[in-house]
XYZ file of C-alpha atoms in Angstrom:
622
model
C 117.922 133.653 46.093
C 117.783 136.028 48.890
C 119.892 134.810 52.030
C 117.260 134.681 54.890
C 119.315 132.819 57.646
C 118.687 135.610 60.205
C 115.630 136.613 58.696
C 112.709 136.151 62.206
C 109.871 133.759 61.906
C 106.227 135.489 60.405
C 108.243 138.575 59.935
C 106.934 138.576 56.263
C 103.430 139.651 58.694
C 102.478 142.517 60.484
C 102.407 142.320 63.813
C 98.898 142.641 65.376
C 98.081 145.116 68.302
C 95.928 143.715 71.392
C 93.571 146.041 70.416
C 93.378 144.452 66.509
C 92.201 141.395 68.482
C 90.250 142.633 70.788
C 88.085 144.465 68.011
C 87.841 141.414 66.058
C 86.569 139.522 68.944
C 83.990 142.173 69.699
C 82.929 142.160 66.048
C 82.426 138.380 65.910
C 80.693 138.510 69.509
C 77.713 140.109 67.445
C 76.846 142.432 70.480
C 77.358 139.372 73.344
C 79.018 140.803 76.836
C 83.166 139.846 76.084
C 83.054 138.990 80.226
C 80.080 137.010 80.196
C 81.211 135.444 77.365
C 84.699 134.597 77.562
C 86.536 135.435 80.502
C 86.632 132.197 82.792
C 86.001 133.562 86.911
C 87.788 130.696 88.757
C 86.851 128.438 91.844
C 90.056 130.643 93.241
C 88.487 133.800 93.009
C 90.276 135.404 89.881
C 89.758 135.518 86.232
C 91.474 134.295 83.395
C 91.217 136.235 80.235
C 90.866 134.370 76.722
C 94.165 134.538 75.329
C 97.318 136.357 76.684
C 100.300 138.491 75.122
C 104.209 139.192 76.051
C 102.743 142.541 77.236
C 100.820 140.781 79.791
C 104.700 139.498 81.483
C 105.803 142.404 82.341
C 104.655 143.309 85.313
C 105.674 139.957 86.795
C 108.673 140.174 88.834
C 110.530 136.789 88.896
C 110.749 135.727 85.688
C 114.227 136.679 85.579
C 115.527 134.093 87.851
C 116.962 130.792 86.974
C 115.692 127.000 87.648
C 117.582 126.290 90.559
C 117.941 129.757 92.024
C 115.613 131.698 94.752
C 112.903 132.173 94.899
C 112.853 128.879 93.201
C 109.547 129.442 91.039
C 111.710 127.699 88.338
C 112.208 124.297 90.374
C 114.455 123.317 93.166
C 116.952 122.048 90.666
C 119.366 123.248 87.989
C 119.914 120.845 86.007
C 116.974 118.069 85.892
C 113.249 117.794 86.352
C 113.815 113.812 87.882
C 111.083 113.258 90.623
C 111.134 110.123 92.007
C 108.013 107.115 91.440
C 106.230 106.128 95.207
C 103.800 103.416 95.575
C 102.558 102.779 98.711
C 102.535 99.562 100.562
C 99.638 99.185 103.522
C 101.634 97.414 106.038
C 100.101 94.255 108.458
C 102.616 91.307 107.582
C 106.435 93.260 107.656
C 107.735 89.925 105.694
C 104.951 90.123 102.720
C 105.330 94.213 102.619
C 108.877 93.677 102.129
C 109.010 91.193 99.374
C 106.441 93.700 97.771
C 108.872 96.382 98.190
C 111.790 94.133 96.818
C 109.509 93.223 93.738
C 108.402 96.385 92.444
C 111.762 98.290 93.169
C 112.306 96.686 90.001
C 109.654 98.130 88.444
C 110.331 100.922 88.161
C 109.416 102.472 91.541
C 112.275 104.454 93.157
C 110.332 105.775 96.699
C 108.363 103.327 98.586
C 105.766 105.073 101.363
C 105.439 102.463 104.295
C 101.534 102.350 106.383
C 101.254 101.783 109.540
C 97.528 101.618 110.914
C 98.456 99.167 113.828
C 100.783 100.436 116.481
C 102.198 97.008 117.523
C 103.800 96.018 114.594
C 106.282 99.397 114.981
C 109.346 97.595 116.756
C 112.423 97.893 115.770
C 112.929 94.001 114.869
C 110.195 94.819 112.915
C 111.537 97.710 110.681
C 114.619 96.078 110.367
C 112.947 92.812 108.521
C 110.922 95.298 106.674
C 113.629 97.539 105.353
C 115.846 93.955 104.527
C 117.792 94.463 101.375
C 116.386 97.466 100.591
C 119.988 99.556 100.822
C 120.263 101.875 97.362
C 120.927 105.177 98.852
C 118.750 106.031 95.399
C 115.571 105.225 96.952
C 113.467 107.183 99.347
C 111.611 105.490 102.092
C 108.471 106.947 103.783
C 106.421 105.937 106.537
C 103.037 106.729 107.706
C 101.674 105.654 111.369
C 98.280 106.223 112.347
C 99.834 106.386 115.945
C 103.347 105.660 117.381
C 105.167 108.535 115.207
C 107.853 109.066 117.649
C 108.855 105.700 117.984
C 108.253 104.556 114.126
C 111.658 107.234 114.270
C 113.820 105.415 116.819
C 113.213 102.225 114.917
C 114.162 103.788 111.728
C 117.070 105.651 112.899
C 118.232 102.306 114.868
C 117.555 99.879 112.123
C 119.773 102.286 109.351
C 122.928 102.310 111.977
C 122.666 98.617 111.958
C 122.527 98.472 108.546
C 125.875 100.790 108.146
C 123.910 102.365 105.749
C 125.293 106.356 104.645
C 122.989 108.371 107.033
C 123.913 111.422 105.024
C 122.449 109.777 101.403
C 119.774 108.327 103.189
C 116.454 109.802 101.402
C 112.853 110.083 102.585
C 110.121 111.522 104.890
C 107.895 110.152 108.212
C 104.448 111.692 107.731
C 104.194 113.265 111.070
C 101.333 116.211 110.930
C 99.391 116.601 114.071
C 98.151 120.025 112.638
C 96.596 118.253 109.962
C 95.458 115.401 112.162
C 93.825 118.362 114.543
C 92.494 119.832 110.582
C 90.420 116.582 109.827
C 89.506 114.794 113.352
C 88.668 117.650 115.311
C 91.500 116.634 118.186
C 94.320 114.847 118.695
C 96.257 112.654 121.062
C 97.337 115.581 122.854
C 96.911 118.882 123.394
C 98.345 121.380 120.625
C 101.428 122.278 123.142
C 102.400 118.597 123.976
C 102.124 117.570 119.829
C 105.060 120.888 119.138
C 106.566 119.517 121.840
C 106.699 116.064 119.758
C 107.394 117.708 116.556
C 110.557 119.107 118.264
C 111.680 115.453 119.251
C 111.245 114.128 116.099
C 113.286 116.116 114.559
C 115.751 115.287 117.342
C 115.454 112.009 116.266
C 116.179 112.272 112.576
C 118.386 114.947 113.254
C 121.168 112.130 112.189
C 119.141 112.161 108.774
C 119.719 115.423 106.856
C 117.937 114.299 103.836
C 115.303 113.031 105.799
C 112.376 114.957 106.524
C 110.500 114.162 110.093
C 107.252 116.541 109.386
C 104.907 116.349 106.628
C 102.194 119.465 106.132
C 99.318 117.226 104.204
C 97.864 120.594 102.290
C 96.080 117.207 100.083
C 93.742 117.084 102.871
C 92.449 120.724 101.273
C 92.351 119.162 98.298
C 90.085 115.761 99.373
C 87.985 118.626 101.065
C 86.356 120.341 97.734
C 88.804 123.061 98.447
C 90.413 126.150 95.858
C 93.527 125.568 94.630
C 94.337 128.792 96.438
C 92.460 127.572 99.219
C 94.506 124.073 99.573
C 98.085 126.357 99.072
C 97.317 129.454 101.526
C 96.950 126.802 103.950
C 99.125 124.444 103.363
C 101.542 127.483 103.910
C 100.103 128.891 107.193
C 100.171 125.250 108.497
C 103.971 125.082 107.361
C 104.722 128.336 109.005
C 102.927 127.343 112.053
C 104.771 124.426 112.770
C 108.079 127.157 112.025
C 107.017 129.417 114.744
C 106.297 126.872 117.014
C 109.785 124.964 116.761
C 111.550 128.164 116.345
C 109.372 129.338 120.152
C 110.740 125.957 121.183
C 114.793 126.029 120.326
C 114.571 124.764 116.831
C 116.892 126.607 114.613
C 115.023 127.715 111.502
C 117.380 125.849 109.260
C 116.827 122.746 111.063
C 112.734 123.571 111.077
C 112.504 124.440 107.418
C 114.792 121.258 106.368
C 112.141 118.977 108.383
C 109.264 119.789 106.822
C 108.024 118.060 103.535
C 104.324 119.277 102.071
C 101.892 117.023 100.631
C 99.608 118.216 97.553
C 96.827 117.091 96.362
C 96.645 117.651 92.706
C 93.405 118.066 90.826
C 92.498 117.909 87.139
C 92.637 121.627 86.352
C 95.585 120.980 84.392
C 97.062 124.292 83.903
C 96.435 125.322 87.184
C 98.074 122.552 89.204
C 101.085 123.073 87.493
C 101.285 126.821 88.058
C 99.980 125.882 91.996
C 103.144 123.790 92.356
C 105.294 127.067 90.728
C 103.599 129.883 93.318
C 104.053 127.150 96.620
C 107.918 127.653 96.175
C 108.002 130.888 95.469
C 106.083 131.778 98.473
C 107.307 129.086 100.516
C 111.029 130.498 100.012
C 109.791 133.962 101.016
C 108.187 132.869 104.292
C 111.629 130.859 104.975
C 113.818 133.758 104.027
C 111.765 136.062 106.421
C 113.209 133.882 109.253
C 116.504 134.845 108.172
C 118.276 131.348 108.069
C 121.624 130.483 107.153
C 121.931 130.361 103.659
C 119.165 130.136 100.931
C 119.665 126.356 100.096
C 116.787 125.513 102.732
C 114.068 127.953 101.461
C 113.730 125.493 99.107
C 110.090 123.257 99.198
C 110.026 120.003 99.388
C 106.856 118.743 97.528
C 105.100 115.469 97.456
C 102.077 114.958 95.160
C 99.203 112.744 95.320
C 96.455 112.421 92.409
C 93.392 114.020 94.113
C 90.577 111.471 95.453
C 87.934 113.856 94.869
C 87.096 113.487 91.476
C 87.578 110.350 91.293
C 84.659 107.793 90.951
C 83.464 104.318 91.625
C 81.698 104.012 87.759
C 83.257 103.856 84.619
C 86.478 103.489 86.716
C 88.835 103.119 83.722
C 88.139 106.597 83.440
C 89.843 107.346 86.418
C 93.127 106.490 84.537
C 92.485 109.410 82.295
C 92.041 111.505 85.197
C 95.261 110.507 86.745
C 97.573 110.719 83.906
C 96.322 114.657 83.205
C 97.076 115.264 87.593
C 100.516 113.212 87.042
C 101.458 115.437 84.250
C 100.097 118.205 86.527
C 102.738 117.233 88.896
C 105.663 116.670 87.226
C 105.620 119.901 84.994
C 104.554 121.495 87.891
C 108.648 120.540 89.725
C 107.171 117.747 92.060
C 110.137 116.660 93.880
C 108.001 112.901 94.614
C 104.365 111.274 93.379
C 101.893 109.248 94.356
C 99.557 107.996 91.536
C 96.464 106.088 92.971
C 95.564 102.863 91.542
C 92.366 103.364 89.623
C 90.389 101.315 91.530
C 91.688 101.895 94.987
C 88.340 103.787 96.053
C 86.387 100.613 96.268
C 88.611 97.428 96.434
C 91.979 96.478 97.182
C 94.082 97.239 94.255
C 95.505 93.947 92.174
C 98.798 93.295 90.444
C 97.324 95.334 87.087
C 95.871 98.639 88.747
C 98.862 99.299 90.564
C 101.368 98.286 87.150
C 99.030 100.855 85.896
C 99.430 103.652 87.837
C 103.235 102.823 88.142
C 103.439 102.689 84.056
C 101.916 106.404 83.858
C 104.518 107.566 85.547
C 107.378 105.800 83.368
C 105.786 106.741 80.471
C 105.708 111.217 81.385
C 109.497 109.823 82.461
C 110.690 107.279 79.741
C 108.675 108.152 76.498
C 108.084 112.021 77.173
C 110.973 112.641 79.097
C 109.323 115.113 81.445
C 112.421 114.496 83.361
C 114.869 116.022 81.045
C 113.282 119.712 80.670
C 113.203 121.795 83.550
C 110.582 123.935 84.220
C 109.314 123.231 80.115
C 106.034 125.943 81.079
C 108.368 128.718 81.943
C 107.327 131.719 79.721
C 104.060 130.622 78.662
C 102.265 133.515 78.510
C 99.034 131.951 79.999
C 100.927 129.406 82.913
C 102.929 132.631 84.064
C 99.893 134.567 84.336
C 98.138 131.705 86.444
C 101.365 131.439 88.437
C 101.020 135.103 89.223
C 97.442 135.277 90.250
C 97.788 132.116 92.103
C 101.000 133.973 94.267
C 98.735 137.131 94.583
C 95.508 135.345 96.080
C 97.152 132.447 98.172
C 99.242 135.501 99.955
C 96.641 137.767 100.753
C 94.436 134.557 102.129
C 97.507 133.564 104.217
C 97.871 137.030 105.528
C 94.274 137.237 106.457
C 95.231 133.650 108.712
C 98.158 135.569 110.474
C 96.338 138.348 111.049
C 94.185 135.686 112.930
C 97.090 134.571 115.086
C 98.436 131.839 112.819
C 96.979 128.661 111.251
C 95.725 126.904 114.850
C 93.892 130.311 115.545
C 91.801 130.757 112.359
C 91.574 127.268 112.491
C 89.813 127.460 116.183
C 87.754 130.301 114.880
C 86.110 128.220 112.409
C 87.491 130.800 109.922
C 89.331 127.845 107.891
C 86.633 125.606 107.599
C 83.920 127.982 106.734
C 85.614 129.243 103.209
C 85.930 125.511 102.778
C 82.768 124.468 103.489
C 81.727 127.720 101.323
C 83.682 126.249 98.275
C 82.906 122.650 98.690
C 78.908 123.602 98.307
C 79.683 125.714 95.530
C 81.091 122.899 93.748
C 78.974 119.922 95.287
C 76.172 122.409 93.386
C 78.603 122.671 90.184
C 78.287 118.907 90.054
C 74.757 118.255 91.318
C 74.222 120.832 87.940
C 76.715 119.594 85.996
C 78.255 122.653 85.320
C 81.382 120.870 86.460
C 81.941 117.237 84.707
C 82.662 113.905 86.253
C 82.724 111.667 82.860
C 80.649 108.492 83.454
C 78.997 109.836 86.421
C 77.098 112.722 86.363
C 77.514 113.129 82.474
C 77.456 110.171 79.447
C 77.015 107.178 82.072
C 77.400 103.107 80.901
C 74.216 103.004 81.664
C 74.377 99.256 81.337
C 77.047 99.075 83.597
C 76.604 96.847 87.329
C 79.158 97.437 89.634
C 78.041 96.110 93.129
C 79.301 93.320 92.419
C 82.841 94.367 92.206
C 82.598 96.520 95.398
C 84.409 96.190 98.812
C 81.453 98.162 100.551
C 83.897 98.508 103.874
C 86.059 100.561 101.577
C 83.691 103.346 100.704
C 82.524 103.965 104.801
C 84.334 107.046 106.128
C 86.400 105.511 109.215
C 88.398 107.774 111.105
C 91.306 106.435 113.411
C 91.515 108.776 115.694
C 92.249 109.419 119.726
C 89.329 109.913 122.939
C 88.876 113.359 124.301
C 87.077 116.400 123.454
C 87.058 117.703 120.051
C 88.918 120.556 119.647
C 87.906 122.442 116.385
C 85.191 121.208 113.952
C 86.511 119.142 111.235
C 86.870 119.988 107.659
C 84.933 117.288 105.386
C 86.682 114.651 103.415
C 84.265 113.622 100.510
C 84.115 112.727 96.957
C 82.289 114.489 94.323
C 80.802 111.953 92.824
C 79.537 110.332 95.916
C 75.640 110.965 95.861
C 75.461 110.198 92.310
C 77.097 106.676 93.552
C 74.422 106.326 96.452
C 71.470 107.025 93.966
C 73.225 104.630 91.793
C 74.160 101.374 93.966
C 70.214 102.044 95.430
C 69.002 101.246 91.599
C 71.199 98.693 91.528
C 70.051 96.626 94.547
C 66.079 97.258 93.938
C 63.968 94.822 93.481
C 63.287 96.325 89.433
C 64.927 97.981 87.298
C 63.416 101.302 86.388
C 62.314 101.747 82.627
C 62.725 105.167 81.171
C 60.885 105.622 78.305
C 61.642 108.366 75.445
C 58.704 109.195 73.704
C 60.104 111.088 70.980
C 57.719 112.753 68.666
C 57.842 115.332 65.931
C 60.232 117.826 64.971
C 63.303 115.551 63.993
C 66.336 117.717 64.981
C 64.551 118.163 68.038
C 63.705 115.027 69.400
C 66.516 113.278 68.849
C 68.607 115.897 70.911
C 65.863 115.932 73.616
C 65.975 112.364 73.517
C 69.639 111.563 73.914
C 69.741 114.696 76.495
C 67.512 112.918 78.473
C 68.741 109.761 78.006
C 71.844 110.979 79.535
C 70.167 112.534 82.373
C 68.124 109.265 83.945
C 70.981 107.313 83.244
C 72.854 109.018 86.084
C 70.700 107.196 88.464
C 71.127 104.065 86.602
C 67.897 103.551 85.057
C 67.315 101.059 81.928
C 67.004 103.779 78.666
C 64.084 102.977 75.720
C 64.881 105.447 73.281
C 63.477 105.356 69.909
C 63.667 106.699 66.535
C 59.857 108.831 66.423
C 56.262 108.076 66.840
C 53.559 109.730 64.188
C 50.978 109.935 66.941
C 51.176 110.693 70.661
C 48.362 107.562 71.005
C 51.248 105.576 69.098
C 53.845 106.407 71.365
C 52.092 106.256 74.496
C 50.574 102.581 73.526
C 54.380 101.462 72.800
C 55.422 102.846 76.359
C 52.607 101.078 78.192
C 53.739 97.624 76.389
C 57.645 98.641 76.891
C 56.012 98.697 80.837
C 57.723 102.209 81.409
C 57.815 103.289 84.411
C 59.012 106.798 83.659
C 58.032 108.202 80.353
C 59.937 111.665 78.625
C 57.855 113.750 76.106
C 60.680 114.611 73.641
C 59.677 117.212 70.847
C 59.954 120.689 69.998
C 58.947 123.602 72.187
C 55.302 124.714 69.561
C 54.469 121.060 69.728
C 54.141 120.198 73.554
C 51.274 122.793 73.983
C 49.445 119.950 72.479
C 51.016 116.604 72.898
C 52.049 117.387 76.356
C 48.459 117.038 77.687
C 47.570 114.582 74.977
C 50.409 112.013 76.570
C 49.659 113.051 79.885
C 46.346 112.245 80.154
C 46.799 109.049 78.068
C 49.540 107.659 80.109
C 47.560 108.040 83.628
C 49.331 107.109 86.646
C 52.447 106.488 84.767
C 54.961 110.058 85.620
C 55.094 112.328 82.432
C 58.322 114.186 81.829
C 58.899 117.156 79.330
C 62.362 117.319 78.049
C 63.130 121.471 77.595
C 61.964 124.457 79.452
C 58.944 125.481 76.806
C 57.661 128.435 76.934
C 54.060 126.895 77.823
C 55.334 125.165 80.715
C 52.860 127.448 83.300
C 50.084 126.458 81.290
C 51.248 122.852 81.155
C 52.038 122.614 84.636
C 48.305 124.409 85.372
C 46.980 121.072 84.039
C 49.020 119.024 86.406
C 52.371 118.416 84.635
C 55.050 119.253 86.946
C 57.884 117.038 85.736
C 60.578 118.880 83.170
C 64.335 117.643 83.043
C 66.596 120.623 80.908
C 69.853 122.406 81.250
C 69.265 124.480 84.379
C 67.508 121.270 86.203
C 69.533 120.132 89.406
C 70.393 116.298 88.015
C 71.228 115.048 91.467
C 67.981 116.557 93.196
C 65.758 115.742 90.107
C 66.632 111.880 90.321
C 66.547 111.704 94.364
C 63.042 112.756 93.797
C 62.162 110.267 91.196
C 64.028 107.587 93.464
C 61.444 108.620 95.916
C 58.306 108.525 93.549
C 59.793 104.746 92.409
C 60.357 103.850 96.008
C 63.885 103.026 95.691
């Protein structure tokens, strides 16, 4: 037997040429447009190509450095991928928030994120009872305050002296971001000047914290806002180097600025692309540090925190939303997340129980415990199509944030309007992707429950839009917070709470293969709006099916047959049914002579779901 130790894998086969592929995907394209066809053009304004070879690496320039080393594409570490778990904890009773701390620290959560949304409650006797017993130097604590930043760090600084806890092991972040504030209210508490002159003291006041970070950039807010991925990172960026230039103006050394500043992603469910997003932001982010020219290279690194997005997230079929957060956790944590947030599946409409939040702690665990995401640093690293992404993702998020200094910085474009117009411009886009389901919210705007109530189970306080915020004159307009799925929710909870039930009857009729598919398209369609479905197997006649609908009291009834057919039957059923609405499921090729005799109503592929069932919500009175 021939020794083939040595011998390469395949290399009993020929290798094949890009070209061999490319003319066997033209050949079995039959004459179809290859770019039409299959080359994806991205919300981020790039395209990605169908498959990818080693030929398309070479042009990329970093590959050749290590995990651990600048410009850190690779991850901030050498040796690990370990990010640590956070669950939040919304603070109003100090005692109860700490015994929920104490509880779930063994859990399995190792960084606990502290919320303050009342003022009064941030004293120092306070912080102290809430930070009791909580001494590992191995876990990270976080705060948020709606207000009271500057002092929430006194107590915190204070409260660790007393404890005689290590100051240098002491991990963990305030999120202090008045650029951000500015980014989503409009204003803040003060003017721009006197909030730099704040970010300056606060890191005066954790300056006895160097593993402590006293400013957080919330890029998530990008993210929340229907944002690009290369949107939500360009800006993230220009707000990080923003609040650089303005310490630096101010007497902050750069090393002391850079080591400050933590950034907060969203992350989405475009799998691939988060996790190359997360692989350009340090890259870039080390470049913009290193053109400061600080001491050493060890503080280019970025320090990211992640947060599963809120925007695709939904109030229906919310077990779904575990599926959705798993894919953005794994997102994350290939992506070199140095923290994350999973939310609680059901933290959009109610307060989140003892099982949601297990939950969304146990997907974590399991990417850490049973994949051992942990072990493998950077495991994406040479994938010909993540590198790629990575690469186009550095390209586009640089030449946006050179367009904002060109501007005069982040607070400039953002005064301009400049910033929230190519949001607004993307957020439509994709409001219109979902509204057209040419982007997918499972359960919502595609394959509801459509026996499903959930009103019931709804804190309706939770879903209004309330913004804490300061008095004064608004400053810049505000980019929008929203949901995706959040008219298909208000056309929804109205079924819910009229006085009837719609009935949507499917008359199905004819051609087998085509009725059926009409059918359970259209099913699918009124379901969105949460309408009771009648679908059946066929009727012989139109008179059949129409009598059936009329004792099924329909209140919506779908023609579903073949194209040929609904020359005939369409006007047949139409004129039968009377006042009760007609719909034709397809886009026939007789629909200007059928809508000449006064039927109007066809539901297909290219139909507008959301604006189709407003209207119908109308015509029921709902």
């Amino acid at each position: 037997m021939a020794d083939k130790t040595n011998q390469l894998l395949f290399s009993d086969f020929p290798p094949v040429s890009t070209q061999a592929w490319m003319d066997k995907i033209t050949a079995d394209l039959k004459g179809a447009d290859f770019e039409k066809k299959l080359v994806w053009r991205t919300n981020e304004g790039f395209n990605v190509q169908p498959f990818y070879r080693s030929e398309d690496l070479e042009s990329l320039k970093y590959l050749e450095s290590q995990p651990g080393e600048f410009p850190y594409v690779r991850g901030n570490n050498a040796k690990t991928n370990a990010w640590f778990i956070r669950q939040d904890i919304l603070v109003t009773d100090v005692k109860v928030a700490n015994q929920k701390a104490l509880t779930i620290l063994t859990k399995g959560i190792d960084s606990l994120g502290f919320v303050f949304e009342d003022k009064a409650l941030i004293t120092e006797t306070n912080i102290e009872a809430l930070l009791k017993n909580i001494l590992s130097d191995d876990v990270e604590i976080n705060f948020f305050a709606a207000h009271g930043s500057k002092l929430l760090a006194k107590a915190v600084v204070s409260t660790l002296k007393k404890m005689n806890r290590n100051l240098a092991e002491v991990k963990g972040s305030i999120n202090f971001d008045p650029i951000g504030s500015i980014t989503t209210k409009g204003k803040a508490c003060v003017s721009v000047e006197e909030a730099m002159d704040r970010a300056k003291e606060m890191i005066g006041e954790a300056n006895v914290l160097p593993q402590f970070r006293a400013i957080t950039v919330n890029a998530k807010h990008f993210n929340n806002a229907g944002a690009s991925i290369v949107q939500e990172l360009a800006f993230g960026l220009s707000m990080g180097n923003e609040y650089l230039a303005q310490l630096i103006e101010r007497g902050v050394s750069i090393n002391d600025a850079a080591s400050n500043l933590k950034f907060n992603f969203g992350i989405s469910g475009n799998y691939f692309m988060e996790i190359a997003k997360l692989r350009a932001a340090r890259l870039l982010w080390s470049k913009i540090v290193e053109a400061y020219k600080p001491t050493g290279v060890e503080v280019c690194k970025m320090q990211i925190h992640s947060e599963t997005s809120e925007w695709n997230k939904t109030i229906f079929d919310p077990n779904v939303n575990m599926l959705r957060t798993q894919t953005e956790a794994m997102s994350a944590s290939l992506g070199g997340t140095q923290s994350l947030t999973v939310q609680p599946y059901d933290a959009l409409y109610k307060d989140s129980d003892e099982f949601s939040e297990r939950i969304a702690r146990n997907q974590q665990l399991l990417l850490k415990e049973e994949c051992h995401f942990d072990k493998i640093v950077d495991a994406s690293a040479g994938s010909y199509y993540i590198e790629n992404l990575t690469n186009s993702i550095i390209e586009q998020a640089w030449s946006l944030f050179v367009q904002l200094e060109d501007k005069g910085g982040y607070i400039s474009a953002l005064k301009e309007g400049f910033i929230q117009g190519l949001v607004k411009e993307t957020a439509d886009k994709r409001r219109k992707a979902v509204a057209t389901r040419r982007e997918n919210l499972l359960g919502t705007n595609q394959f509801p429950n459509t026996g499903e109530i959930i009103s019931n189970n709804i804190d309706f306080s939770k879903l209004e839009k309330v913004c804490v915020s300061c008095e004064g004159d608004t400053l810049v307009e505000p980019i929008e917070i929203f949901r995706a799925a959040d008219q298909f929710e208000e056309l929804r909870l109205a079924t819910e709470k009229a006085a009837k039930r719609p009935k949507v009857f499917m008359l199905t009729y004819g051609n087998l293969a085509m009725r059926l598919a009409r059918s359970q398209f259209s099913g699918n369609f009124f379901g969105c709006a949460g309408y009771e479905i009648i679908d059946n197997l066929g009727f012989k006649t139109i008179e059949e099916g129409v009598e059936a609908a009329k004792a099924a009291n329909a209140d919506i009834v779908v023609l579903c047959s073949a194209d040929d057919e609904y020359t005939e039957a369409a006007p047949k059923a139409f004129e039968l049914l009377g006042d009760t609405p007609l719909v034709v499921a397809g886009a026939p090729a007789c629909a200007d002579e059928l809508k000449a005799k006064g039927i109007t109503n066809f539901v297909n592929v290219r139909s507008n779901v959301l604006e189709t069932l407003k209207g119908f919500n109308t015509l029921l009175n709902i």
